[in-house]
Structures are given as structure tokens and as C-alpha cells.
Amino acid sequence: MEVLNQVLHGNAYELINDLPDNSIDVIVTSPPYWRQVRYSDSKDELGQESTPQKYIEKISLLFNKLEPKLKDHGSLWVNVADNYVSNKLKKNEAIRSHPLSLAAIPELFKTAMVYEHGWICRNDIIWYKPNARPSGGVSSRFGVDYERLFWFIKSPHYYFVTQRLPHEWIEKDNLSLMGKSSKAELAGGKESTGMHEVLSLRGKPRTRRYHPLGKLMRSVWPIDVQPDELAFVIYPTIWTINTTGYSGKHFAPFPSKLVHRVLTATCPREVCLNCGKPIFDPSVEQYYPKTTLKTLCDCGTTLGSDLSTPGCVYDPLAGTGTVAKAAIECGRNYIVSEILQDNIQQIHQRIQDAEFKDYYLMEFLDYSQKLKEGLSEG
Ligand SMILES: C[S@@+](CC[C@H](N)C(=O)[O-])C[C@H]1O[C@@H](n2cnc3c(N)ncnc32)[C@H](O)[C@@H]1O
């Protein structure tokens, strides 16, 4: 595809038309907050719609236009932030929503995608920001330190690599949380079904209730915004902007780590140029759910062959280009588009500075390395 690994400048709603159908493996994006920041003077810029409902209609339209471009095994990840109604509505539109209320944007969006547009919402992830800045000194409510990340698929035959948390991250054993049968098995020294004895990092047997590959990852993801990404951050309250007096351009970038996880889980390492499907990857064989096995290429193409290419991620609303940067770090292809000319230079700079770091399966590999080191110590 000609546009692979390109930064496209312009209105995403128009640029999408040039993408071939069934060409994208994963879409990851974050629309501008509703009526919070004006990035440009362009009438095509998203986020300036007069009501939350019109905003939801506009962003849903973007994803519906993208749907044919996404392969059947593909995933769509959308980070949608909420916002306070505040004084954003004209008087006649504000009748049923109080200025102090949240606008309920993520809820409206999820409902529209599932019930009006037929997307399958597979997870509603909480991206918890342990290092979030307090809400600009607002003391009349709780500070906000999380955002929502929706994972949608278009077909039940989607590509997914099960994500597990290495055992070293699991909190201390809590026997009182275990069911009766597990306790009996533990006392009797029998192996419980599906669970195996796990060696601790020091090589000593732990309990028998842990899965050997780690605990299934859940839907609250604590991910710090990295220090080199803080410069771009705008926090989700209008008060923050006003009180910081920050005069530069404001963006709301994803942390690269968030995108690494999304790519590891749903963007195939390589796809077949013949059929476009993910190529079987022996190093994640044990992490493939049964449904994913059905999505794999059966042309006989192998990883690294002339007929393979990395999976492709698209961010239609690229901002500072975090998705392109993270794709390079994970060894994936990317396409990004952005309406604001000033951002294009910045995206190119971030791409130029990005290096392949093999974030692919980083968490698993890191764990098995530590496990080996632990064993040799013991
Ligand atoms: C919230 S920012 C995205 C931040 C991004 N996730 C990052 O990590 O930097 C949203 C971006 O969408 C861009 N945008 C808004 N409307 C657009 C449109 N119609 N076509 C393309 N880009 C658009 C804005 O200029 C802004 O940079």
C-alpha cells in the first residue's frame, strides 16, 4: 500500500476515502475533547460541535467511514474523555443539563457505537493515571485521574494475544480469597485443574493456584504519562488550562506505553501480503485464544518471508504522533493523519527520534528473563 508509514496532512474524513478497503489491522485514536480546545481555524476540526450529541454523531461517522478499511480481524481503540457541561451550551440547549454536570460523553459514545452503529464493544478500559496532576485546584469535587479507552471489534473472528501479568506483579497470596476446593487441593498437594505449580523468582515453589503464564490482565491499566510526554499534556478540566497560563499548544497525547499494550494485544506482528491475515507466530502460540487461531493465514506464509509485512495501525487524529512513534517501537507499520499543519513537523520529528525497541511481548519476555535469573541465583 502506497500510504504505509506515511504522515498524511488534511481532514481525516476525506483522507479515509483514499485508503484501500480491508487494509488496516488496528485503529487507535483519541478525538479532541468536546468544546475544550480549538487547535486550528479549520471548519473541519472535530470537537467544536454545539452539543454532546452532535459531537458523538460526528465522531461515530468517522468510525463508520473507517469500518470498511479495517480488516475483519481488526480492532478499533478509542480514547474518549468526558468534560463538564460548564458554559459550553447555549441557553436553549442547556435546559436539561446543569453546568456543574459531566456531559457523559463516554457513555453516550459507547451507547451510540453499540446500539446505533453495530460495533462490538469488547472492553471498556480504565486508563488510570497514577501521576495525574490535581484538577487545577478545584476543591468542590474529586480530582479526575483516569480516562476511558473503548475497544471495539467488527467481527467475532478478531485477532487477540491474551495479555497476562507476570507473577512477580501479583500481590501477596491471600488464602482467604481462595475457594474451599482450592484450599483442600493446596493442603493435599494436588494440582488444581488448569493451574500449575509456579516457581517463584527464587526458584522455590509457590502456590498451585497461579496459571503458569501469569494472571489474566484486567481492565484497569495504571499507566503513567512518561516525563518526555508531559510537555504535551493538557488535563481534562478547563480550569487547568486557565490557571497554568501555559501559552504553547495543548495536546492530549497517549502515553506510548498504552499504545504498546494495545498493539501487542491486537496488531499482528506480521500479516500475509496474499490474504492480509495475521501470520502464525510461534512465540505467542500459547497466548492465542481459540477464536484467534481461526483468523490466522492459511496460505503457508511464514514470519519474515517475502510474502509478509508488519501489521498496520492507523490514527486518523494523530496530534503529536504517539501512535506512529509507538508503532515504530513495536515494529509495526503505521499511517497517521492530522489536520493541523503545525503538528505535522512535530510528528515527523517524533518519528525520526523513534527506535525499534522490541516492545513486542516485552512484558512476557522480561518476566521469563527475570525468572531465569532468579533460578540461577537459587
Ligand atoms: C486529542 S488530539 C490527539 C492526540 C494524540 N493521541 C497524541 O498522542 O498526540 C486530537 C487531534 O485531532 C486533530 N484533528 C481534529 N479534527 C481533525 C480532522 N478532521 N482531521 C484530522 N485531524 C483532526 C487535532 O488537530 C488534534 O491534533
Tab-separated table of C-alpha atoms and ligand atoms in Angstrom:
chain	number	residue	atom	x	y	z
A	1	MET	CA	0.000	0.000	0.000
A	2	GLU	CA	1.430	3.359	-1.037
A	3	VAL	CA	0.388	5.225	2.097
A	4	LEU	CA	2.113	2.804	4.502
A	5	ASN	CA	4.355	4.557	7.034
A	6	GLN	CA	3.144	7.982	5.947
A	7	VAL	CA	2.009	11.109	7.752
A	8	LEU	CA	-0.993	12.478	5.860
A	9	HIS	CA	-1.910	16.131	6.216
A	10	GLY	CA	-5.573	17.084	5.966
A	11	ASN	CA	-9.087	16.278	7.058
A	12	ALA	CA	-9.338	12.643	8.161
A	13	TYR	CA	-12.920	12.410	6.880
A	14	GLU	CA	-11.637	12.994	3.331
A	15	LEU	CA	-8.281	11.205	3.568
A	16	ILE	CA	-10.003	7.993	4.629
A	17	ASN	CA	-11.521	7.718	1.137
A	18	ASP	CA	-8.049	7.082	-0.349
A	19	LEU	CA	-7.312	4.115	1.933
A	20	PRO	CA	-7.955	0.731	0.323
A	21	ASP	CA	-10.689	-1.389	1.892
A	22	ASN	CA	-9.508	-4.159	4.275
A	23	SER	CA	-6.066	-2.608	4.633
A	24	ILE	CA	-5.837	-1.659	8.337
A	25	ASP	CA	-5.270	-4.119	11.191
A	26	VAL	CA	-5.865	-1.739	14.097
A	27	ILE	CA	-7.123	1.822	14.566
A	28	VAL	CA	-6.046	3.663	17.721
A	29	THR	CA	-7.162	7.232	18.232
A	30	SER	CA	-8.220	9.965	20.579
A	31	PRO	CA	-10.641	12.645	19.309
A	32	PRO	CA	-10.278	16.201	20.653
A	33	TYR	CA	-12.276	16.880	23.820
A	34	TRP	CA	-15.728	18.253	23.189
A	35	ARG	CA	-15.514	22.063	23.072
A	36	GLN	CA	-12.385	22.397	25.129
A	37	VAL	CA	-9.512	23.242	22.853
A	38	ARG	CA	-9.539	24.835	19.414
A	39	TYR	CA	-6.482	23.508	17.617
A	40	SER	CA	-6.984	25.404	14.323
A	41	ASP	CA	-9.382	27.714	12.467
A	42	SER	CA	-10.480	24.918	10.181
A	43	LYS	CA	-14.217	24.257	9.995
A	44	ASP	CA	-13.340	20.561	9.598
A	45	GLU	CA	-11.719	20.326	13.017
A	46	LEU	CA	-13.531	17.921	15.318
A	47	GLY	CA	-14.639	18.910	18.803
A	48	GLN	CA	-16.455	22.207	18.193
A	49	GLU	CA	-19.951	20.707	17.721
A	50	SER	CA	-22.662	22.628	19.597
A	51	THR	CA	-23.928	19.721	21.751
A	52	PRO	CA	-22.509	16.448	23.094
A	53	GLN	CA	-24.981	14.577	20.856
A	54	LYS	CA	-23.706	16.321	17.709
A	55	TYR	CA	-20.143	15.616	18.799
A	56	ILE	CA	-20.941	11.902	19.227
A	57	GLU	CA	-22.626	11.822	15.799
A	58	LYS	CA	-19.544	13.369	14.209
A	59	ILE	CA	-17.017	11.009	15.801
A	60	SER	CA	-19.212	7.965	15.159
A	61	LEU	CA	-19.363	8.992	11.495
A	62	LEU	CA	-15.566	8.895	11.368
A	63	PHE	CA	-15.505	5.307	12.674
A	64	ASN	CA	-18.307	4.206	10.384
A	65	LYS	CA	-16.362	5.585	7.408
A	66	LEU	CA	-13.332	3.656	8.657
A	67	GLU	CA	-15.169	0.381	9.176
A	68	PRO	CA	-14.665	-0.960	5.593
A	69	LYS	CA	-10.953	-0.056	5.765
A	70	LEU	CA	-10.489	-2.211	8.869
A	71	LYS	CA	-9.799	-5.897	8.206
A	72	ASP	CA	-12.291	-8.394	9.611
A	73	HIS	CA	-9.856	-9.455	12.348
A	74	GLY	CA	-9.192	-5.779	13.177
A	75	SER	CA	-9.730	-3.699	16.294
A	76	LEU	CA	-10.723	-0.105	16.925
A	77	TRP	CA	-9.467	1.569	20.114
A	78	VAL	CA	-10.941	4.954	21.026
A	79	ASN	CA	-9.932	7.085	23.976
A	80	VAL	CA	-12.842	9.426	24.668
A	81	ALA	CA	-12.635	11.851	27.521
A	82	ASP	CA	-15.508	13.351	29.466
A	83	ASN	CA	-15.932	17.022	30.084
A	84	TYR	CA	-18.048	19.332	32.246
A	85	VAL	CA	-21.071	20.937	30.620
A	86	SER	CA	-19.932	24.214	32.167
A	87	ASN	CA	-20.943	27.140	29.950
A	88	LYS	CA	-20.404	25.265	26.691
A	89	LEU	CA	-24.078	25.004	25.760
A	90	LYS	CA	-26.205	27.854	24.505
A	91	LYS	CA	-29.082	28.703	26.839
A	92	ASN	CA	-31.784	26.883	24.843
A	93	GLU	CA	-29.641	23.733	24.693
A	94	ALA	CA	-28.802	23.712	28.392
A	95	ILE	CA	-32.334	23.158	29.666
A	96	ARG	CA	-31.745	19.576	30.794
A	97	SER	CA	-28.097	19.635	31.779
A	98	HIS	CA	-26.609	21.592	34.617
A	99	PRO	CA	-23.289	23.396	34.028
A	100	LEU	CA	-21.749	21.561	37.001
A	101	SER	CA	-22.547	18.174	35.487
A	102	LEU	CA	-20.281	15.935	33.485
A	103	ALA	CA	-21.516	15.748	29.891
A	104	ALA	CA	-21.418	11.895	29.967
A	105	ILE	CA	-19.560	11.806	26.641
A	106	PRO	CA	-18.017	8.291	27.041
A	107	GLU	CA	-21.407	6.803	27.953
A	108	LEU	CA	-23.179	8.495	25.032
A	109	PHE	CA	-20.428	7.369	22.686
A	110	LYS	CA	-20.401	3.724	23.816
A	111	THR	CA	-24.194	3.547	23.590
A	112	ALA	CA	-24.246	5.018	20.074
A	113	MET	CA	-21.485	2.705	18.817
A	114	VAL	CA	-23.141	-0.441	20.191
A	115	TYR	CA	-26.840	0.257	19.659
A	116	GLU	CA	-26.887	2.569	16.627
A	117	HIS	CA	-23.837	1.528	14.642
A	118	GLY	CA	-23.472	-2.186	15.407
A	119	TRP	CA	-19.887	-2.214	16.697
A	120	ILE	CA	-18.978	-4.914	19.211
A	121	CYS	CA	-17.609	-3.283	22.369
A	122	ARG	CA	-15.190	-5.864	23.741
A	123	ASN	CA	-13.806	-3.889	26.691
A	124	ASP	CA	-14.200	-0.566	28.412
A	125	ILE	CA	-10.705	0.029	29.766
A	126	ILE	CA	-9.922	2.479	32.531
A	127	TRP	CA	-6.606	4.153	31.853
A	128	TYR	CA	-5.669	5.155	35.416
A	129	LYS	CA	-3.018	7.872	35.615
A	130	PRO	CA	-1.075	7.451	38.851
A	131	ASN	CA	0.832	10.667	38.168
A	132	ALA	CA	-2.174	12.778	37.112
A	133	ARG	CA	-1.960	16.374	38.167
A	134	PRO	CA	-4.600	17.532	40.684
A	135	SER	CA	-7.584	19.176	38.978
A	136	GLY	CA	-6.306	22.728	38.858
A	137	GLY	CA	-7.151	23.492	42.479
A	138	VAL	CA	-10.869	22.677	42.155
A	139	SER	CA	-11.852	21.595	45.680
A	140	SER	CA	-15.606	21.244	45.263
A	141	ARG	CA	-15.359	17.764	43.714
A	142	PHE	CA	-12.919	14.866	43.440
A	143	GLY	CA	-9.979	15.194	41.093
A	144	VAL	CA	-10.062	13.157	37.889
A	145	ASP	CA	-7.235	10.712	37.371
A	146	TYR	CA	-8.499	8.315	34.720
A	147	GLU	CA	-9.760	8.164	31.159
A	148	ARG	CA	-11.778	5.645	29.197
A	149	LEU	CA	-10.404	3.551	26.383
A	150	PHE	CA	-13.020	1.622	24.388
A	151	TRP	CA	-12.050	-1.476	22.461
A	152	PHE	CA	-14.375	-2.299	19.552
A	153	ILE	CA	-14.235	-5.155	17.054
A	154	LYS	CA	-16.229	-5.622	13.861
A	155	SER	CA	-16.448	-9.403	13.811
A	156	PRO	CA	-16.305	-12.268	16.353
A	157	HIS	CA	-13.212	-13.522	14.495
A	158	TYR	CA	-10.813	-10.922	15.810
A	159	TYR	CA	-7.087	-11.117	16.405
A	160	PHE	CA	-6.044	-11.094	20.058
A	161	VAL	CA	-2.991	-12.150	22.015
A	162	THR	CA	-4.066	-12.831	25.600
A	163	GLN	CA	-2.292	-10.460	27.943
A	164	ARG	CA	-1.103	-11.834	31.246
A	165	LEU	CA	0.549	-10.158	34.196
A	166	PRO	CA	3.792	-11.809	35.189
A	167	HIS	CA	3.619	-13.442	38.611
A	168	GLU	CA	6.073	-11.103	40.192
A	169	TRP	CA	3.361	-8.400	39.946
A	170	ILE	CA	0.736	-10.415	41.800
A	171	GLU	CA	0.178	-9.285	45.351
A	172	LYS	CA	0.939	-11.493	48.302
A	173	ASP	CA	-1.087	-14.723	48.467
A	174	ASN	CA	-4.383	-14.290	50.183
A	175	LEU	CA	-5.662	-17.729	51.136
A	176	SER	CA	-8.928	-16.355	52.478
A	177	LEU	CA	-9.827	-15.374	48.917
A	178	MET	CA	-9.443	-18.942	47.692
A	179	GLY	CA	-12.416	-21.258	47.282
A	180	LYS	CA	-12.797	-24.293	49.534
A	181	SER	CA	-11.720	-26.787	46.896
A	182	SER	CA	-8.560	-24.862	46.107
A	183	LYS	CA	-7.650	-24.816	49.797
A	184	ALA	CA	-8.147	-28.576	50.016
A	185	GLU	CA	-6.014	-29.127	46.958
A	186	LEU	CA	-3.347	-26.897	48.347
A	187	ALA	CA	-3.322	-28.778	51.645
A	188	GLY	CA	-3.343	-32.146	49.903
A	189	GLY	CA	-0.614	-31.148	47.496
A	190	LYS	CA	-2.654	-31.951	44.404
A	191	GLU	CA	-2.592	-29.859	41.265
A	192	SER	CA	-5.814	-27.994	40.582
A	193	THR	CA	-7.180	-28.266	37.068
A	194	GLY	CA	-5.694	-25.767	34.681
A	195	MET	CA	-3.341	-24.417	37.295
A	196	HIS	CA	0.224	-25.445	37.741
A	197	GLU	CA	2.963	-25.190	40.218
A	198	VAL	CA	4.824	-21.995	39.628
A	199	LEU	CA	8.356	-21.289	40.614
A	200	SER	CA	8.928	-18.005	42.344
A	201	LEU	CA	11.726	-15.763	41.144
A	202	ARG	CA	13.997	-17.528	43.659
A	203	GLY	CA	13.119	-20.900	42.218
A	204	LYS	CA	11.010	-22.035	45.157
A	205	PRO	CA	7.546	-23.498	44.515
A	206	ARG	CA	4.744	-21.028	45.289
A	207	THR	CA	1.099	-21.918	45.469
A	208	ARG	CA	-0.694	-24.094	42.956
A	209	ARG	CA	-3.383	-21.598	42.065
A	210	TYR	CA	-1.456	-19.487	39.593
A	211	HIS	CA	-1.567	-20.031	35.879
A	212	PRO	CA	1.984	-20.685	34.666
A	213	LEU	CA	1.858	-17.813	32.199
A	214	GLY	CA	0.630	-15.276	34.727
A	215	LYS	CA	-2.616	-13.723	35.827
A	216	LEU	CA	-5.039	-12.535	33.147
A	217	MET	CA	-4.697	-8.812	32.669
A	218	ARG	CA	-7.779	-6.868	33.693
A	219	SER	CA	-9.378	-3.646	32.581
A	220	VAL	CA	-7.820	-1.036	34.880
A	221	TRP	CA	-4.452	-0.120	33.412
A	222	PRO	CA	-2.282	2.064	35.619
A	223	ILE	CA	-0.010	3.825	33.150
A	224	ASP	CA	1.981	6.945	33.966
A	225	VAL	CA	2.416	9.639	31.397
A	226	GLN	CA	6.158	9.493	30.752
A	227	PRO	CA	8.305	12.537	31.624
A	228	ASP	CA	9.185	13.185	27.958
A	229	GLU	CA	5.460	13.183	27.113
A	230	LEU	CA	4.350	15.529	29.906
A	231	ALA	CA	5.230	18.604	27.859
A	232	PHE	CA	2.287	17.926	25.557
A	233	VAL	CA	-0.277	17.184	28.232
A	234	ILE	CA	-3.465	19.034	28.773
A	235	TYR	CA	-5.561	17.892	31.689
A	236	PRO	CA	-9.276	17.359	31.363
A	237	THR	CA	-10.542	20.452	33.090
A	238	ILE	CA	-10.862	23.904	31.614
A	239	TRP	CA	-9.611	25.331	34.928
A	240	THR	CA	-6.274	23.638	34.485
A	241	ILE	CA	-5.634	25.412	31.221
A	242	ASN	CA	-6.653	28.762	32.563
A	243	THR	CA	-4.679	28.594	35.755
A	244	THR	CA	-1.433	27.202	34.386
A	245	GLY	CA	-1.212	30.071	31.902
A	246	TYR	CA	0.620	27.692	29.573
A	247	SER	CA	0.847	29.514	26.281
A	248	GLY	CA	2.093	26.762	24.000
A	249	LYS	CA	-0.088	24.380	22.000
A	250	HIS	CA	-2.002	21.905	24.136
A	251	PHE	CA	-2.387	18.283	23.225
A	252	ALA	CA	-3.661	15.245	24.993
A	253	PRO	CA	-1.207	12.550	23.974
A	254	PHE	CA	-1.487	8.920	24.826
A	255	PRO	CA	1.467	7.593	26.749
A	256	SER	CA	3.411	5.386	24.315
A	257	LYS	CA	3.115	2.537	26.837
A	258	LEU	CA	-0.646	2.493	26.423
A	259	VAL	CA	-0.248	2.126	22.664
A	260	HIS	CA	2.427	-0.596	23.075
A	261	ARG	CA	-0.045	-2.694	25.041
A	262	VAL	CA	-2.827	-2.166	22.522
A	263	LEU	CA	-0.527	-3.121	19.630
A	264	THR	CA	0.880	-6.152	21.442
A	265	ALA	CA	-2.639	-7.405	22.103
A	266	THR	CA	-4.392	-6.673	18.811
A	267	CYS	CA	-1.985	-5.749	15.992
A	268	PRO	CA	-0.410	-8.833	14.381
A	269	ARG	CA	3.373	-8.835	14.325
A	270	GLU	CA	3.225	-9.719	10.623
A	271	VAL	CA	0.440	-10.253	8.101
A	272	CYS	CA	0.362	-12.172	4.822
A	273	LEU	CA	0.590	-9.982	1.710
A	274	ASN	CA	-1.522	-12.549	-0.090
A	275	CYS	CA	-4.586	-12.841	2.157
A	276	GLY	CA	-3.991	-9.919	4.579
A	277	LYS	CA	-4.446	-12.200	7.601
A	278	PRO	CA	-2.139	-12.475	10.648
A	279	ILE	CA	0.720	-14.953	10.280
A	280	PHE	CA	1.091	-17.659	12.912
A	281	ASP	CA	3.664	-16.555	15.464
A	282	PRO	CA	5.202	-19.482	17.366
A	283	SER	CA	6.433	-17.256	20.199
A	284	VAL	CA	2.846	-16.324	21.143
A	285	GLU	CA	1.245	-19.638	20.281
A	286	GLN	CA	0.380	-20.288	23.908
A	287	TYR	CA	-1.289	-16.876	24.215
A	288	TYR	CA	-3.664	-17.309	21.256
A	289	PRO	CA	-7.294	-17.845	22.244
A	290	LYS	CA	-9.098	-20.444	20.088
A	291	THR	CA	-11.088	-17.769	18.253
A	292	THR	CA	-7.880	-16.072	17.127
A	293	LEU	CA	-6.475	-19.305	15.692
A	294	LYS	CA	-9.373	-19.191	13.230
A	295	THR	CA	-8.267	-15.762	11.949
A	296	LEU	CA	-4.711	-16.811	11.031
A	297	CYS	CA	-3.363	-17.035	7.472
A	298	ASP	CA	-3.584	-20.488	5.943
A	299	CYS	CA	-1.583	-19.730	2.782
A	300	GLY	CA	1.524	-21.207	4.426
A	301	THR	CA	3.270	-17.810	4.696
A	302	THR	CA	5.849	-17.655	7.486
A	303	LEU	CA	7.183	-14.771	9.586
A	304	GLY	CA	9.970	-12.847	7.887
A	305	SER	CA	9.277	-14.231	4.410
A	306	ASP	CA	8.945	-12.177	1.192
A	307	LEU	CA	5.191	-12.534	1.463
A	308	SER	CA	4.920	-10.985	4.936
A	309	THR	CA	4.793	-7.423	6.257
A	310	PRO	CA	4.199	-5.970	9.744
A	311	GLY	CA	0.587	-5.345	10.799
A	312	CYS	CA	-0.640	-1.786	10.205
A	313	VAL	CA	-2.058	0.686	12.732
A	314	TYR	CA	-3.876	3.889	11.718
A	315	ASP	CA	-4.505	7.007	13.798
A	316	PRO	CA	-6.766	9.403	11.882
A	317	LEU	CA	-6.350	12.184	14.512
A	318	ALA	CA	-2.627	11.955	15.126
A	319	GLY	CA	-1.957	15.004	17.352
A	320	THR	CA	1.696	14.669	18.325
A	321	GLY	CA	2.041	11.326	16.523
A	322	THR	CA	2.308	8.994	19.535
A	323	VAL	CA	0.738	6.143	17.570
A	324	ALA	CA	3.341	6.402	14.775
A	325	LYS	CA	6.149	6.539	17.359
A	326	ALA	CA	4.786	3.536	19.277
A	327	ALA	CA	4.306	1.582	16.019
A	328	ILE	CA	7.975	2.041	15.149
A	329	GLU	CA	8.969	0.981	18.679
A	330	CYS	CA	6.884	-2.179	18.304
A	331	GLY	CA	7.981	-2.926	14.731
A	332	ARG	CA	4.542	-2.318	13.178
A	333	ASN	CA	3.547	-0.331	10.069
A	334	TYR	CA	1.583	2.883	10.610
A	335	ILE	CA	-0.480	5.518	8.839
A	336	VAL	CA	-1.407	8.728	10.644
A	337	SER	CA	-3.326	11.811	9.571
A	338	GLU	CA	-3.574	15.226	11.153
A	339	ILE	CA	-5.384	18.405	10.154
A	340	LEU	CA	-3.126	20.911	11.880
A	341	GLN	CA	-0.121	21.874	9.768
A	342	ASP	CA	1.948	22.828	12.863
A	343	ASN	CA	1.659	19.276	14.172
A	344	ILE	CA	2.979	17.650	11.024
A	345	GLN	CA	6.542	18.817	11.645
A	346	GLN	CA	6.361	17.607	15.242
A	347	ILE	CA	5.075	14.190	14.175
A	348	HIS	CA	7.969	13.848	11.695
A	349	GLN	CA	10.396	14.763	14.479
A	350	ARG	CA	8.966	12.130	16.834
A	351	ILE	CA	9.102	9.527	14.064
A	352	GLN	CA	12.709	10.407	13.332
A	353	ASP	CA	13.650	10.006	17.026
A	354	ALA	CA	11.745	6.727	17.465
A	355	GLU	CA	13.672	3.450	17.598
A	356	PHE	CA	12.562	-0.138	17.382
A	357	LYS	CA	12.805	-1.380	20.972
A	358	ASP	CA	11.099	-4.716	20.585
A	359	TYR	CA	8.264	-3.727	22.881
A	360	TYR	CA	6.558	-6.643	21.218
A	361	LEU	CA	5.746	-9.044	24.048
A	362	MET	CA	8.073	-7.040	26.234
A	363	GLU	CA	6.239	-7.820	29.439
A	364	PHE	CA	6.328	-11.595	28.912
A	365	LEU	CA	9.907	-11.712	27.736
A	366	ASP	CA	11.054	-9.514	30.562
A	367	TYR	CA	9.401	-11.837	33.034
A	368	SER	CA	10.862	-15.047	31.630
A	369	GLN	CA	14.312	-13.442	31.669
A	370	LYS	CA	13.899	-12.470	35.335
A	371	LEU	CA	12.616	-15.940	36.115
A	372	LYS	CA	15.742	-17.483	34.580
A	373	GLU	CA	17.994	-15.121	36.510
A	374	GLY	CA	16.099	-15.961	39.707
A	375	LEU	CA	16.532	-19.672	39.095
A	376	SER	CA	20.259	-19.422	38.535
A	377	GLU	CA	20.610	-17.380	41.769
A	378	GLY	CA	18.750	-20.038	43.736
B	1	LIG	C1	-6.569	14.842	21.256
B	1	LIG	S1	-5.528	15.192	19.894
B	1	LIG	C2	-4.754	13.616	19.603
B	1	LIG	C3	-3.553	13.378	20.468
B	1	LIG	C4	-2.819	12.124	20.089
B	1	LIG	N1	-3.499	10.918	20.567
B	1	LIG	C5	-1.378	12.144	20.610
B	1	LIG	O1	-0.963	11.162	21.259
B	1	LIG	O2	-0.695	13.135	20.433
B	1	LIG	C6	-6.655	15.288	18.570
B	1	LIG	C7	-6.048	15.769	17.248
B	1	LIG	O3	-7.030	15.649	16.221
B	1	LIG	C8	-6.759	16.650	15.251
B	1	LIG	N2	-7.968	16.799	14.409
B	1	LIG	C9	-9.137	17.378	14.729
B	1	LIG	N3	-10.001	17.295	13.696
B	1	LIG	C10	-9.371	16.622	12.694
B	1	LIG	C11	-9.751	16.206	11.385
B	1	LIG	N4	-10.975	16.482	10.890
B	1	LIG	N5	-8.848	15.523	10.633
B	1	LIG	C12	-7.602	15.250	11.126
B	1	LIG	N6	-7.179	15.628	12.356
B	1	LIG	C13	-8.058	16.310	13.140
B	1	LIG	C14	-6.423	17.857	16.116
B	1	LIG	O4	-5.705	18.821	15.373
B	1	LIG	C15	-5.614	17.227	17.259
B	1	LIG	O5	-4.231	17.291	16.987
